[in-house]
JSON list of C-alpha atoms in Angstrom, two decimals:
[
{"chain": "A", "resi": 1092, "resn": "GLU", "atom": "CA", "xyz": [0.07, -0.15, -0.18]},
{"chain": "A", "resi": 1093, "resn": "VAL", "atom": "CA", "xyz": [2.77, 2.59, 1.09]},
{"chain": "A", "resi": 1094, "resn": "MET", "atom": "CA", "xyz": [4.63, 1.89, -2.34]},
{"chain": "A", "resi": 1095, "resn": "LEU", "atom": "CA", "xyz": [1.29, 2.34, -4.50]},
{"chain": "A", "resi": 1096, "resn": "GLN", "atom": "CA", "xyz": [0.86, 5.69, -3.01]},
{"chain": "A", "resi": 1097, "resn": "GLN", "atom": "CA", "xyz": [0.88, 8.17, -6.37]},
{"chain": "A", "resi": 1098, "resn": "THR", "atom": "CA", "xyz": [2.67, 5.40, -8.15]},
{"chain": "A", "resi": 1099, "resn": "THR", "atom": "CA", "xyz": [1.12, 2.58, -10.56]},
{"chain": "A", "resi": 1100, "resn": "VAL", "atom": "CA", "xyz": [1.54, -0.93, -9.95]},
{"chain": "A", "resi": 1101, "resn": "GLY", "atom": "CA", "xyz": [3.55, -1.48, -12.94]},
{"chain": "A", "resi": 1102, "resn": "ALA", "atom": "CA", "xyz": [6.34, 0.73, -11.51]},
{"chain": "A", "resi": 1103, "resn": "VAL", "atom": "CA", "xyz": [5.88, -0.92, -8.17]},
{"chain": "A", "resi": 1104, "resn": "LYS", "atom": "CA", "xyz": [5.75, -4.44, -8.80]},
{"chain": "A", "resi": 1105, "resn": "ARG", "atom": "CA", "xyz": [9.60, -4.77, -9.18]},
{"chain": "A", "resi": 1106, "resn": "TYR", "atom": "CA", "xyz": [10.31, -2.72, -6.05]},
{"chain": "A", "resi": 1107, "resn": "PHE", "atom": "CA", "xyz": [7.83, -4.90, -4.18]},
{"chain": "A", "resi": 1108, "resn": "GLU", "atom": "CA", "xyz": [9.69, -8.03, -5.10]},
{"chain": "A", "resi": 1109, "resn": "VAL", "atom": "CA", "xyz": [12.98, -6.49, -4.19]},
{"chain": "A", "resi": 1110, "resn": "PHE", "atom": "CA", "xyz": [11.76, -5.54, -0.67]},
{"chain": "A", "resi": 1111, "resn": "THR", "atom": "CA", "xyz": [9.73, -8.80, 0.09]},
{"chain": "A", "resi": 1112, "resn": "ASP", "atom": "CA", "xyz": [12.82, -10.87, -0.80]},
{"chain": "A", "resi": 1113, "resn": "ALA", "atom": "CA", "xyz": [15.58, -9.04, 1.11]},
{"chain": "A", "resi": 1114, "resn": "TRP", "atom": "CA", "xyz": [12.97, -8.26, 4.13]},
{"chain": "A", "resi": 1115, "resn": "PRO", "atom": "CA", "xyz": [10.38, -11.20, 4.20]},
{"chain": "A", "resi": 1116, "resn": "ALA", "atom": "CA", "xyz": [9.39, -9.94, 7.62]},
{"chain": "A", "resi": 1117, "resn": "ILE", "atom": "CA", "xyz": [8.69, -6.76, 9.55]},
{"chain": "A", "resi": 1118, "resn": "GLU", "atom": "CA", "xyz": [11.63, -7.78, 11.87]},
{"chain": "A", "resi": 1119, "resn": "ALA", "atom": "CA", "xyz": [13.74, -8.09, 8.80]},
{"chain": "A", "resi": 1120, "resn": "LEU", "atom": "CA", "xyz": [12.89, -4.56, 7.48]},
{"chain": "A", "resi": 1121, "resn": "ALA", "atom": "CA", "xyz": [13.31, -3.08, 11.10]},
{"chain": "A", "resi": 1122, "resn": "ALA", "atom": "CA", "xyz": [16.68, -4.39, 11.36]},
{"chain": "A", "resi": 1123, "resn": "ALA", "atom": "CA", "xyz": [17.92, -3.21, 8.00]},
{"chain": "A", "resi": 1124, "resn": "SER", "atom": "CA", "xyz": [19.99, -0.35, 7.58]},
{"chain": "A", "resi": 1125, "resn": "ALA", "atom": "CA", "xyz": [18.56, 2.77, 6.36]},
{"chain": "A", "resi": 1126, "resn": "ASP", "atom": "CA", "xyz": [20.77, 2.97, 3.52]},
{"chain": "A", "resi": 1127, "resn": "ASP", "atom": "CA", "xyz": [20.06, -0.52, 2.33]},
{"chain": "A", "resi": 1128, "resn": "VAL", "atom": "CA", "xyz": [16.25, 0.33, 2.34]},
{"chain": "A", "resi": 1129, "resn": "MET", "atom": "CA", "xyz": [17.12, 3.77, 0.40]},
{"chain": "A", "resi": 1130, "resn": "LYS", "atom": "CA", "xyz": [19.15, 1.87, -2.17]},
{"chain": "A", "resi": 1131, "resn": "ALA", "atom": "CA", "xyz": [16.36, -0.87, -2.82]},
{"chain": "A", "resi": 1132, "resn": "TRP", "atom": "CA", "xyz": [13.64, 2.16, -2.86]},
{"chain": "A", "resi": 1133, "resn": "ALA", "atom": "CA", "xyz": [16.00, 4.31, -5.27]},
{"chain": "A", "resi": 1134, "resn": "GLY", "atom": "CA", "xyz": [14.22, 5.57, -8.25]},
{"chain": "A", "resi": 1135, "resn": "LEU", "atom": "CA", "xyz": [10.47, 4.62, -7.13]},
{"chain": "A", "resi": 1136, "resn": "GLY", "atom": "CA", "xyz": [10.44, 8.50, -6.01]},
{"chain": "A", "resi": 1137, "resn": "TYR", "atom": "CA", "xyz": [8.88, 9.92, -2.77]},
{"chain": "A", "resi": 1138, "resn": "TYR", "atom": "CA", "xyz": [11.35, 9.04, -0.75]},
{"chain": "A", "resi": 1139, "resn": "SER", "atom": "CA", "xyz": [9.72, 9.87, 2.62]},
{"chain": "A", "resi": 1140, "resn": "ARG", "atom": "CA", "xyz": [7.60, 6.86, 2.20]},
{"chain": "A", "resi": 1141, "resn": "ALA", "atom": "CA", "xyz": [10.95, 4.71, 2.39]},
{"chain": "A", "resi": 1142, "resn": "ARG", "atom": "CA", "xyz": [11.88, 6.44, 5.52]},
{"chain": "A", "resi": 1143, "resn": "ASN", "atom": "CA", "xyz": [8.47, 6.21, 7.21]},
{"chain": "A", "resi": 1144, "resn": "LEU", "atom": "CA", "xyz": [8.04, 2.40, 6.07]},
{"chain": "A", "resi": 1145, "resn": "LYS", "atom": "CA", "xyz": [11.28, 2.00, 7.97]},
{"chain": "A", "resi": 1146, "resn": "LYS", "atom": "CA", "xyz": [10.39, 3.71, 10.97]},
{"chain": "A", "resi": 1147, "resn": "CYS", "atom": "CA", "xyz": [6.87, 2.14, 10.71]},
{"chain": "A", "resi": 1148, "resn": "ALA", "atom": "CA", "xyz": [8.73, -1.34, 10.46]},
{"chain": "A", "resi": 1149, "resn": "GLU", "atom": "CA", "xyz": [10.85, -0.40, 13.52]},
{"chain": "A", "resi": 1150, "resn": "THR", "atom": "CA", "xyz": [7.87, 0.72, 15.62]},
{"chain": "A", "resi": 1151, "resn": "VAL", "atom": "CA", "xyz": [5.80, -2.44, 14.87]},
{"chain": "A", "resi": 1152, "resn": "ALA", "atom": "CA", "xyz": [8.70, -4.77, 15.76]},
{"chain": "A", "resi": 1153, "resn": "THR", "atom": "CA", "xyz": [9.71, -3.19, 19.02]},
{"chain": "A", "resi": 1154, "resn": "GLU", "atom": "CA", "xyz": [6.60, -1.64, 20.40]},
{"chain": "A", "resi": 1155, "resn": "HIS", "atom": "CA", "xyz": [3.90, -4.04, 18.65]},
{"chain": "A", "resi": 1156, "resn": "ALA", "atom": "CA", "xyz": [5.76, -7.47, 18.95]},
{"chain": "A", "resi": 1157, "resn": "GLY", "atom": "CA", "xyz": [6.10, -7.56, 15.45]},
{"chain": "A", "resi": 1158, "resn": "ARG", "atom": "CA", "xyz": [2.17, -7.33, 14.71]},
{"chain": "A", "resi": 1159, "resn": "PHE", "atom": "CA", "xyz": [0.15, -4.62, 13.06]},
{"chain": "A", "resi": 1160, "resn": "PRO", "atom": "CA", "xyz": [-2.18, -3.05, 15.49]},
{"chain": "A", "resi": 1161, "resn": "ASP", "atom": "CA", "xyz": [-6.11, -3.82, 14.89]},
{"chain": "A", "resi": 1162, "resn": "THR", "atom": "CA", "xyz": [-7.52, -0.56, 15.29]},
{"chain": "A", "resi": 1163, "resn": "GLU", "atom": "CA", "xyz": [-7.49, 2.20, 12.61]},
{"chain": "A", "resi": 1164, "resn": "ALA", "atom": "CA", "xyz": [-6.62, 4.65, 15.43]},
{"chain": "A", "resi": 1165, "resn": "GLU", "atom": "CA", "xyz": [-3.61, 2.56, 16.48]},
{"chain": "A", "resi": 1166, "resn": "LEU", "atom": "CA", "xyz": [-2.51, 2.26, 12.71]},
{"chain": "A", "resi": 1167, "resn": "LYS", "atom": "CA", "xyz": [-2.79, 5.98, 12.15]},
{"chain": "A", "resi": 1168, "resn": "ALA", "atom": "CA", "xyz": [-0.39, 6.22, 15.38]},
{"chain": "A", "resi": 1169, "resn": "LEU", "atom": "CA", "xyz": [2.50, 4.70, 13.20]},
{"chain": "A", "resi": 1170, "resn": "PRO", "atom": "CA", "xyz": [4.95, 6.67, 11.12]},
{"chain": "A", "resi": 1171, "resn": "GLY", "atom": "CA", "xyz": [3.89, 7.20, 7.61]},
{"chain": "A", "resi": 1172, "resn": "ILE", "atom": "CA", "xyz": [0.31, 5.69, 8.23]},
{"chain": "A", "resi": 1173, "resn": "GLY", "atom": "CA", "xyz": [-2.46, 8.14, 7.42]},
{"chain": "A", "resi": 1174, "resn": "ASP", "atom": "CA", "xyz": [-6.42, 7.99, 6.97]},
{"chain": "A", "resi": 1175, "resn": "TYR", "atom": "CA", "xyz": [-6.46, 6.32, 3.48]},
{"chain": "A", "resi": 1176, "resn": "THR", "atom": "CA", "xyz": [-3.40, 3.36, 4.66]},
{"chain": "A", "resi": 1177, "resn": "ALA", "atom": "CA", "xyz": [-5.18, 2.58, 7.66]},
{"chain": "A", "resi": 1178, "resn": "ALA", "atom": "CA", "xyz": [-8.42, 2.58, 5.91]},
{"chain": "A", "resi": 1179, "resn": "ALA", "atom": "CA", "xyz": [-7.12, 0.08, 3.53]}
]
């Protein structure tokens, strides 16, 4: 969902595959270096999404035992998660 914000599915597909291959679980993304995440995101644009995705993964891994919250309000408290993404 985060990758698809203001970007087409066609443009995202390759990046999504790279991300899920490199970091198949939220804990893996949380533990990744910020530089590696930004390198994998390079070319997709809107780089604040990548920074927020990394921060979100860190928060979910450390404060929520690796599980996304169940409520919309708790989701919106995560870095980079707004109304649209929380509702999705």
